[in-house]
XYZ file of C-alpha atoms in Angstrom:
490
model
C -14.465 17.538 -50.573
C -13.231 14.146 -49.807
C -15.805 11.758 -50.530
C -15.532 10.293 -46.747
C -17.026 12.858 -45.504
C -20.830 12.404 -45.009
C -23.374 15.048 -47.089
C -25.892 17.381 -45.627
C -28.732 14.171 -45.568
C -25.971 11.811 -44.551
C -24.847 14.096 -41.483
C -28.789 14.371 -40.628
C -29.500 10.547 -40.357
C -26.120 9.753 -38.821
C -27.105 12.170 -35.585
C -30.378 12.737 -35.106
C -32.624 10.005 -33.460
C -34.403 7.905 -35.798
C -37.074 9.297 -38.252
C -36.825 12.077 -36.020
C -36.810 14.742 -38.786
C -38.920 17.366 -40.357
C -37.860 19.543 -43.160
C -39.079 22.920 -42.706
C -38.294 24.079 -46.239
C -40.013 25.090 -48.926
C -40.120 24.385 -52.749
C -37.502 27.041 -54.277
C -38.871 29.111 -56.750
C -36.072 29.543 -59.438
C -38.507 31.829 -62.003
C -36.420 35.418 -61.667
C -33.197 33.163 -62.655
C -31.779 33.593 -66.235
C -31.228 30.607 -68.252
C -27.567 29.834 -67.066
C -27.999 30.286 -63.554
C -31.137 28.121 -63.452
C -29.172 25.113 -65.048
C -26.295 26.075 -62.859
C -28.213 25.218 -60.300
C -29.947 21.763 -61.746
C -26.690 20.754 -62.280
C -25.648 21.111 -58.868
C -29.063 19.859 -57.499
C -28.090 16.774 -59.388
C -24.936 16.084 -57.991
C -26.032 17.230 -54.203
C -29.131 15.368 -54.225
C -30.681 18.663 -52.606
C -32.451 21.689 -53.861
C -29.939 23.904 -52.236
C -26.733 24.423 -50.039
C -28.881 24.744 -47.366
C -31.189 22.198 -45.090
C -33.328 23.373 -42.628
C -35.885 21.475 -40.130
C -36.616 19.968 -36.832
C -35.239 16.329 -34.947
C -34.458 15.004 -32.026
C -30.851 14.567 -30.794
C -31.091 11.828 -27.803
C -34.477 13.238 -26.794
C -33.693 16.366 -26.580
C -35.375 18.742 -29.471
C -33.740 20.913 -31.893
C -33.833 23.115 -34.801
C -30.949 21.951 -37.410
C -29.162 24.026 -39.841
C -27.185 21.986 -42.348
C -25.131 23.130 -45.206
C -24.451 20.720 -48.543
C -20.810 21.683 -49.896
C -21.378 19.758 -52.952
C -24.035 22.541 -53.983
C -22.041 24.814 -55.249
C -19.614 24.754 -52.441
C -21.806 25.398 -50.014
C -22.355 28.978 -50.995
C -24.776 31.119 -49.296
C -27.580 33.248 -52.099
C -30.570 35.085 -50.839
C -32.585 32.035 -51.187
C -30.447 29.588 -49.271
C -29.990 32.683 -46.820
C -33.980 32.774 -46.631
C -34.040 29.235 -45.383
C -31.502 29.865 -43.090
C -33.326 33.354 -41.021
C -36.505 31.544 -41.789
C -35.391 28.251 -39.238
C -33.521 30.723 -36.949
C -36.618 33.138 -36.125
C -39.347 29.601 -36.144
C -36.739 28.139 -33.910
C -36.683 31.321 -31.592
C -40.452 30.958 -31.131
C -40.919 27.734 -30.265
C -37.756 27.986 -28.060
C -36.205 25.307 -29.733
C -32.110 25.339 -29.374
C -30.370 25.714 -32.810
C -27.539 23.409 -34.085
C -25.950 24.291 -37.166
C -23.197 21.899 -39.152
C -21.718 24.204 -41.351
C -20.000 23.651 -44.996
C -19.446 26.280 -47.145
C -17.238 28.663 -49.370
C -19.372 31.438 -48.344
C -21.267 33.852 -50.366
C -22.709 33.346 -53.838
C -20.144 34.871 -56.717
C -23.368 34.143 -58.891
C -25.347 36.705 -56.570
C -22.489 38.895 -55.253
C -23.162 41.879 -53.239
C -27.296 41.739 -52.616
C -26.419 37.948 -51.261
C -22.965 39.221 -49.070
C -25.678 41.255 -47.655
C -27.697 38.177 -45.973
C -24.783 37.718 -43.847
C -26.253 40.522 -42.069
C -29.969 39.231 -42.060
C -28.729 35.719 -40.833
C -26.591 37.496 -37.753
C -29.523 39.099 -36.733
C -31.431 36.402 -36.368
C -28.684 34.442 -34.270
C -28.279 37.245 -32.066
C -31.958 37.882 -31.581
C -31.894 33.727 -30.522
C -29.343 34.200 -28.216
C -30.941 37.084 -26.388
C -34.367 34.962 -26.138
C -31.565 32.622 -23.555
C -31.734 29.692 -26.442
C -28.478 28.143 -26.796
C -26.763 28.307 -30.493
C -24.401 25.330 -30.937
C -21.854 25.688 -34.175
C -20.652 22.382 -35.621
C -17.793 23.762 -38.263
C -17.231 20.903 -41.092
C -15.045 20.779 -43.883
C -14.691 23.279 -45.613
C -16.048 26.374 -43.715
C -14.580 29.633 -45.047
C -15.609 33.212 -46.118
C -18.829 34.941 -45.041
C -19.982 32.385 -43.203
C -16.798 31.534 -40.995
C -17.015 35.208 -40.686
C -20.679 35.350 -39.586
C -23.027 33.230 -38.236
C -19.999 30.027 -38.127
C -18.553 32.256 -35.686
C -21.536 33.311 -33.307
C -22.164 29.878 -30.916
C -22.298 29.758 -27.389
C -19.847 26.313 -28.554
C -18.258 25.991 -31.510
C -16.898 22.268 -32.203
C -14.908 21.110 -35.756
C -15.018 18.352 -37.899
C -11.220 16.578 -38.151
C -8.796 17.941 -40.494
C -11.771 20.410 -41.422
C -10.265 23.361 -43.035
C -11.695 26.219 -41.785
C -10.683 30.412 -42.375
C -11.677 33.504 -43.170
C -10.550 33.479 -47.491
C -9.966 30.216 -49.087
C -6.241 28.922 -49.458
C -7.450 28.800 -53.536
C -8.382 32.410 -54.006
C -5.572 33.645 -51.472
C -3.082 32.208 -53.828
C -4.743 33.088 -57.351
C -4.900 36.690 -55.814
C -0.948 37.035 -54.053
C 0.692 34.416 -56.308
C 2.086 32.028 -53.773
C -0.234 29.545 -51.250
C -0.908 29.994 -48.089
C 0.956 28.312 -45.245
C -0.338 25.249 -44.550
C -1.787 24.191 -41.163
C -2.874 27.724 -40.052
C -6.845 26.975 -41.464
C -6.469 23.714 -39.643
C -9.602 22.943 -37.264
C -6.869 21.561 -34.275
C -4.787 24.416 -35.153
C -7.761 26.758 -33.939
C -8.529 24.604 -31.454
C -4.909 25.327 -30.195
C -5.373 29.186 -30.800
C -8.626 29.163 -28.903
C -10.715 29.727 -31.800
C -12.559 26.488 -31.695
C -13.665 24.666 -28.427
C -12.638 21.111 -29.802
C -12.636 18.575 -32.565
C -15.201 16.015 -32.295
C -15.808 13.174 -35.424
C -19.279 12.898 -37.182
C -19.753 10.391 -35.332
C -19.204 11.469 -31.661
C -21.662 14.657 -32.601
C -24.918 13.512 -30.989
C -23.063 12.545 -27.772
C -21.235 16.024 -27.142
C -24.524 17.669 -28.320
C -26.843 16.127 -26.196
C -24.410 16.185 -23.027
C -24.746 20.204 -23.866
C -28.295 20.447 -24.556
C -28.902 18.400 -21.117
C -27.037 21.223 -19.320
C -28.807 23.672 -20.985
C -31.800 22.519 -20.784
C -33.248 24.252 -17.907
C -33.254 27.555 -20.446
C -35.158 26.150 -23.095
C -39.351 24.663 -23.114
C -40.111 23.668 -26.309
C -43.791 24.625 -27.628
C -46.537 23.415 -29.992
C -46.885 26.285 -32.754
C -48.373 25.496 -35.696
C -45.825 25.365 -38.641
C -48.342 27.606 -40.623
C -47.680 30.242 -37.700
C -44.369 30.597 -39.318
C -44.210 31.968 -43.134
C -41.006 32.043 -44.875
C -38.631 34.531 -44.288
C -39.150 37.266 -47.205
C -35.809 37.464 -48.935
C -35.684 39.669 -52.371
C -36.343 37.107 -54.640
C -33.398 36.574 -57.757
C -34.209 39.291 -60.694
C -32.325 38.379 -63.614
C -30.735 41.781 -65.007
C -29.664 42.256 -68.515
C -25.857 41.561 -69.230
C -23.708 44.926 -68.135
C -22.893 47.059 -71.066
C -19.298 48.093 -71.924
C -20.422 51.460 -70.651
C -21.933 50.924 -67.761
C -18.783 47.719 -66.821
C -16.202 51.113 -67.810
C -18.043 53.161 -65.577
C -17.515 50.997 -62.543
C -14.263 49.955 -62.916
C -13.344 53.573 -63.065
C -15.001 54.120 -60.028
C -13.406 51.489 -57.999
C -9.892 52.562 -59.755
C -10.798 56.138 -58.300
C -11.275 54.779 -54.650
C -8.197 53.053 -54.639
C -6.457 55.973 -55.944
C -3.426 57.185 -53.079
C -4.878 60.910 -52.931
C -8.088 59.614 -52.213
C -9.546 61.184 -49.695
C -10.556 59.059 -46.268
C -11.508 59.406 -42.372
C -9.243 61.900 -41.088
C -10.280 64.423 -44.338
C -13.686 63.976 -43.561
C -12.982 64.764 -39.520
C -10.360 67.575 -40.362
C -13.511 69.506 -42.953
C -16.231 68.272 -41.935
C -16.579 67.599 -38.302
C -17.062 70.082 -35.235
C -14.438 68.770 -33.062
C -12.651 65.476 -32.984
C -10.875 63.897 -30.058
C -9.054 60.890 -30.750
C -9.074 57.870 -28.708
C -6.663 54.382 -28.720
C -6.724 51.158 -29.030
C -8.987 48.570 -27.114
C -8.722 49.022 -23.977
C -6.783 45.588 -23.545
C -3.575 46.179 -24.730
C -4.325 46.350 -28.491
C -4.313 48.995 -31.059
C -4.295 48.989 -34.715
C -3.725 51.997 -36.824
C -6.581 50.779 -39.302
C -9.260 51.908 -37.400
C -9.657 55.778 -36.175
C -11.611 55.764 -33.007
C -12.657 59.680 -31.662
C -15.193 61.521 -30.295
C -16.593 63.905 -32.418
C -19.897 65.790 -33.574
C -21.092 66.771 -36.823
C -23.746 69.251 -36.968
C -23.481 70.124 -33.467
C -24.736 66.562 -32.860
C -22.128 64.561 -30.367
C -21.447 61.028 -31.472
C -18.705 58.140 -31.491
C -17.027 57.643 -34.912
C -15.440 54.336 -36.022
C -13.775 55.052 -39.168
C -11.302 52.763 -41.345
C -7.912 54.627 -42.544
C -7.060 54.295 -45.366
C -3.765 55.495 -45.338
C -2.693 52.761 -42.659
C -4.223 49.965 -44.796
C -1.959 50.614 -47.621
C 1.480 49.264 -45.928
C -0.489 46.884 -43.008
C -4.079 45.370 -43.429
C -6.572 45.551 -40.942
C -6.459 42.906 -38.294
C -8.425 41.469 -35.669
C -7.537 44.495 -33.298
C -8.358 47.099 -35.114
C -12.061 45.083 -34.975
C -11.956 44.890 -31.094
C -11.055 48.399 -31.290
C -14.267 49.234 -33.009
C -16.315 46.805 -30.896
C -14.973 49.377 -27.901
C -16.262 52.292 -30.240
C -19.871 50.597 -30.387
C -19.478 49.715 -26.078
C -18.953 53.293 -26.047
C -21.544 54.835 -27.806
C -24.400 52.279 -25.986
C -23.028 53.230 -22.968
C -23.192 57.063 -23.204
C -26.458 56.544 -25.624
C -24.611 58.707 -28.558
C -25.517 57.841 -32.332
C -22.496 56.076 -33.445
C -20.991 56.698 -36.852
C -19.412 53.986 -38.758
C -16.890 54.819 -41.815
C -15.899 52.213 -44.453
C -12.747 52.536 -46.308
C -11.177 49.302 -46.336
C -9.207 47.414 -49.240
C -9.832 44.130 -46.877
C -9.151 43.079 -43.736
C -5.770 41.110 -42.912
C -5.613 38.267 -45.092
C -2.619 36.385 -43.106
C -1.981 33.614 -40.635
C -1.354 35.915 -38.153
C -5.068 37.249 -38.463
C -6.527 33.703 -39.090
C -5.386 32.712 -35.361
C -6.187 36.376 -33.909
C -9.685 35.798 -34.377
C -9.888 37.655 -37.308
C -13.616 35.512 -38.576
C -14.610 35.663 -34.878
C -14.209 39.270 -34.563
C -16.132 40.296 -37.928
C -18.656 38.241 -36.812
C -19.028 39.966 -33.406
C -18.766 43.623 -34.986
C -21.808 42.467 -37.462
C -23.933 41.047 -34.489
C -22.967 44.359 -32.436
C -23.961 46.466 -35.227
C -27.146 44.885 -35.947
C -28.138 44.939 -31.532
C -27.387 48.460 -31.117
C -30.407 50.530 -29.696
C -29.123 53.855 -30.053
C -29.224 55.721 -33.870
C -26.519 54.601 -36.377
C -25.252 55.269 -39.692
C -22.634 53.974 -41.499
C -21.103 55.468 -44.406
C -19.480 53.407 -47.757
C -16.893 56.393 -48.304
C -14.641 54.308 -50.321
C -13.710 50.293 -50.991
C -15.628 48.209 -49.538
C -13.891 44.900 -49.436
C -15.416 41.615 -47.994
C -15.964 40.845 -44.211
C -13.787 43.927 -43.142
C -16.510 46.086 -45.016
C -19.169 44.306 -44.127
C -17.986 44.674 -40.454
C -18.753 48.415 -39.813
C -22.083 48.443 -42.499
C -25.060 47.132 -40.893
C -26.250 50.596 -39.235
C -30.156 51.992 -39.243
C -29.034 53.809 -42.548
C -26.510 53.556 -44.558
C -24.712 56.396 -46.705
C -22.555 56.003 -50.120
C -20.272 57.921 -51.844
C -21.499 58.297 -55.280
C -17.848 55.917 -56.425
C -18.557 53.590 -52.831
C -18.402 50.080 -53.448
C -18.959 46.936 -51.507
C -18.096 43.270 -52.850
C -17.726 39.956 -50.724
C -14.411 39.208 -52.321
C -11.852 42.037 -54.209
C -13.218 41.846 -57.936
C -10.136 40.540 -58.733
C -10.865 36.938 -56.203
C -14.125 36.769 -57.260
C -12.741 36.914 -60.911
C -10.479 34.212 -59.679
C -12.999 31.922 -58.428
C -15.317 31.878 -61.544
C -12.966 32.341 -64.506
C -9.707 31.218 -62.939
C -7.942 34.363 -63.554
C -8.191 37.892 -62.977
C -8.761 39.532 -65.907
C -12.766 39.173 -65.610
C -12.857 41.517 -62.532
C -14.317 44.268 -64.151
C -17.241 42.512 -65.829
C -17.510 40.321 -62.369
C -17.977 43.659 -60.511
C -20.677 45.118 -62.820
C -22.402 41.516 -62.667
C -22.030 40.952 -58.834
C -23.905 45.057 -58.591
C -21.156 46.257 -55.831
C -21.306 49.631 -56.623
C -23.312 52.109 -55.415
C -25.806 53.270 -58.105
C -26.476 49.183 -57.904
C -26.968 49.294 -54.035
C -29.289 51.978 -54.265
C -30.972 50.137 -56.362
C -30.961 46.955 -55.044
C -32.079 49.026 -51.071
C -28.813 48.012 -49.749
C -28.279 51.903 -49.357
C -29.825 54.664 -48.652
C -28.768 57.606 -49.398
C -25.998 58.451 -51.776
C -23.756 61.543 -52.045
C -22.827 62.344 -55.676
C -19.363 62.745 -56.563
C -18.994 65.788 -59.325
C -16.006 66.112 -58.857
C -14.279 63.606 -58.107
C -13.363 63.517 -54.771
C -9.940 63.742 -54.519
C -10.432 66.922 -57.202
C -11.836 68.819 -54.053
C -11.475 67.031 -51.323
C -12.654 69.708 -48.355
C -16.114 69.797 -50.450
C -16.621 66.289 -50.772
C -15.598 66.013 -47.232
C -18.708 68.586 -46.554
C -21.162 66.760 -48.379
C -20.480 63.490 -46.725
C -20.459 65.154 -43.396
C -24.320 67.090 -44.110
C -25.394 63.838 -45.092
C -23.925 62.216 -41.775
C -26.374 64.864 -39.644
C -29.406 64.744 -41.997
C -29.400 61.380 -41.377
C -28.796 61.605 -37.662
C -31.539 64.304 -37.173
C -34.213 61.593 -38.926
C -33.196 58.979 -36.353
C -33.550 60.898 -33.495
C -36.944 62.789 -34.513
């Protein structure tokens, strides 16, 4: 990060009215952290001058009362762990209660790799809070600072009513260092640049920090009719409960080997996918095609179907077509068509997650991949019909998270969810890919670990593995889907 770019405290001081900022942040409880992570946090705090990667509070901008969420990149790359996520959700909910416009100034590399899947899932909580804030008729303004990448850009960083960016800011779905480590070639220059995203219609404008107060005040003046701040007592807003970081023993060699075996099993070419699920477990299937707006992507299957006599809309990631071509923005727009259809028809929605990851290409970045992931998450969290998601196999990154936040989550025994491919996470923390098995275990990406952490509701055992008896596997998954839909309809 360039030294000329202001940190969180400097940005607040330069944008808000003098002496108007009031912090909403409570001291952090680091008691559950292991010694190594606690030392890492302490060193980050010393470098950044903040106790976390997020600062929140209330202030005024040219006389307009607002709530603020500001990222600090110097604190572990602005990464979002559970404590930071808790601050964000608490601030959004408080802003909603007090009917304050919300201004978020991001600066982040995404999910905190030290906390893995549990931290990754908090992007759903943050997005749901933003959806509720916007549904209350309250403005949400986003300022994307250098850099903003990963899960932050693919969730609450892409949900603003107005989105502006810092000049020259790196803004993208996947950080270029990880891309180069995993793929062996650099990401093309200029694609993930703020000015290019304005040109492609993804960001509204580029505004320097010194112009932020002016543009925010102008927007808030136009939107002021929608807001009436309250005088609510701050004690009425307890911190959003986030599961504390639990220090767990280092995974054993057996645990590492078993989890890596599961990951490799889901990557097999003969692993049954959504098509086998429909063939062996559905009563009837009517495939649908495309977004309805001139786009289609075979990486996602959209269908009207039924399980156990219960009609539903199914959106499933089709692993057959993701080997040669990754799932792109059109696939997610097609998925959102399915979500709308389920809502309009009052039918349950079933989503099937099975992806090595969304398309990581210049074309996808310029096609608003991150924004489509964010909008999928927002649509999923605001559904009023019963929803069931199935973690059928691979669950890599934002492409997987986009279809996961259903009311009930089923996982196949070998299923897994990770913020990045384990090799990519290893590249960030170890500068290589050989530590991927160890890191996958530490990040608690496996189905059994996710069940223990309360991130999935049901595990469908694989014994034998799915590829050894595809029909039995599909029938078992189908029975679990039927049971969960029936339970939600009671």
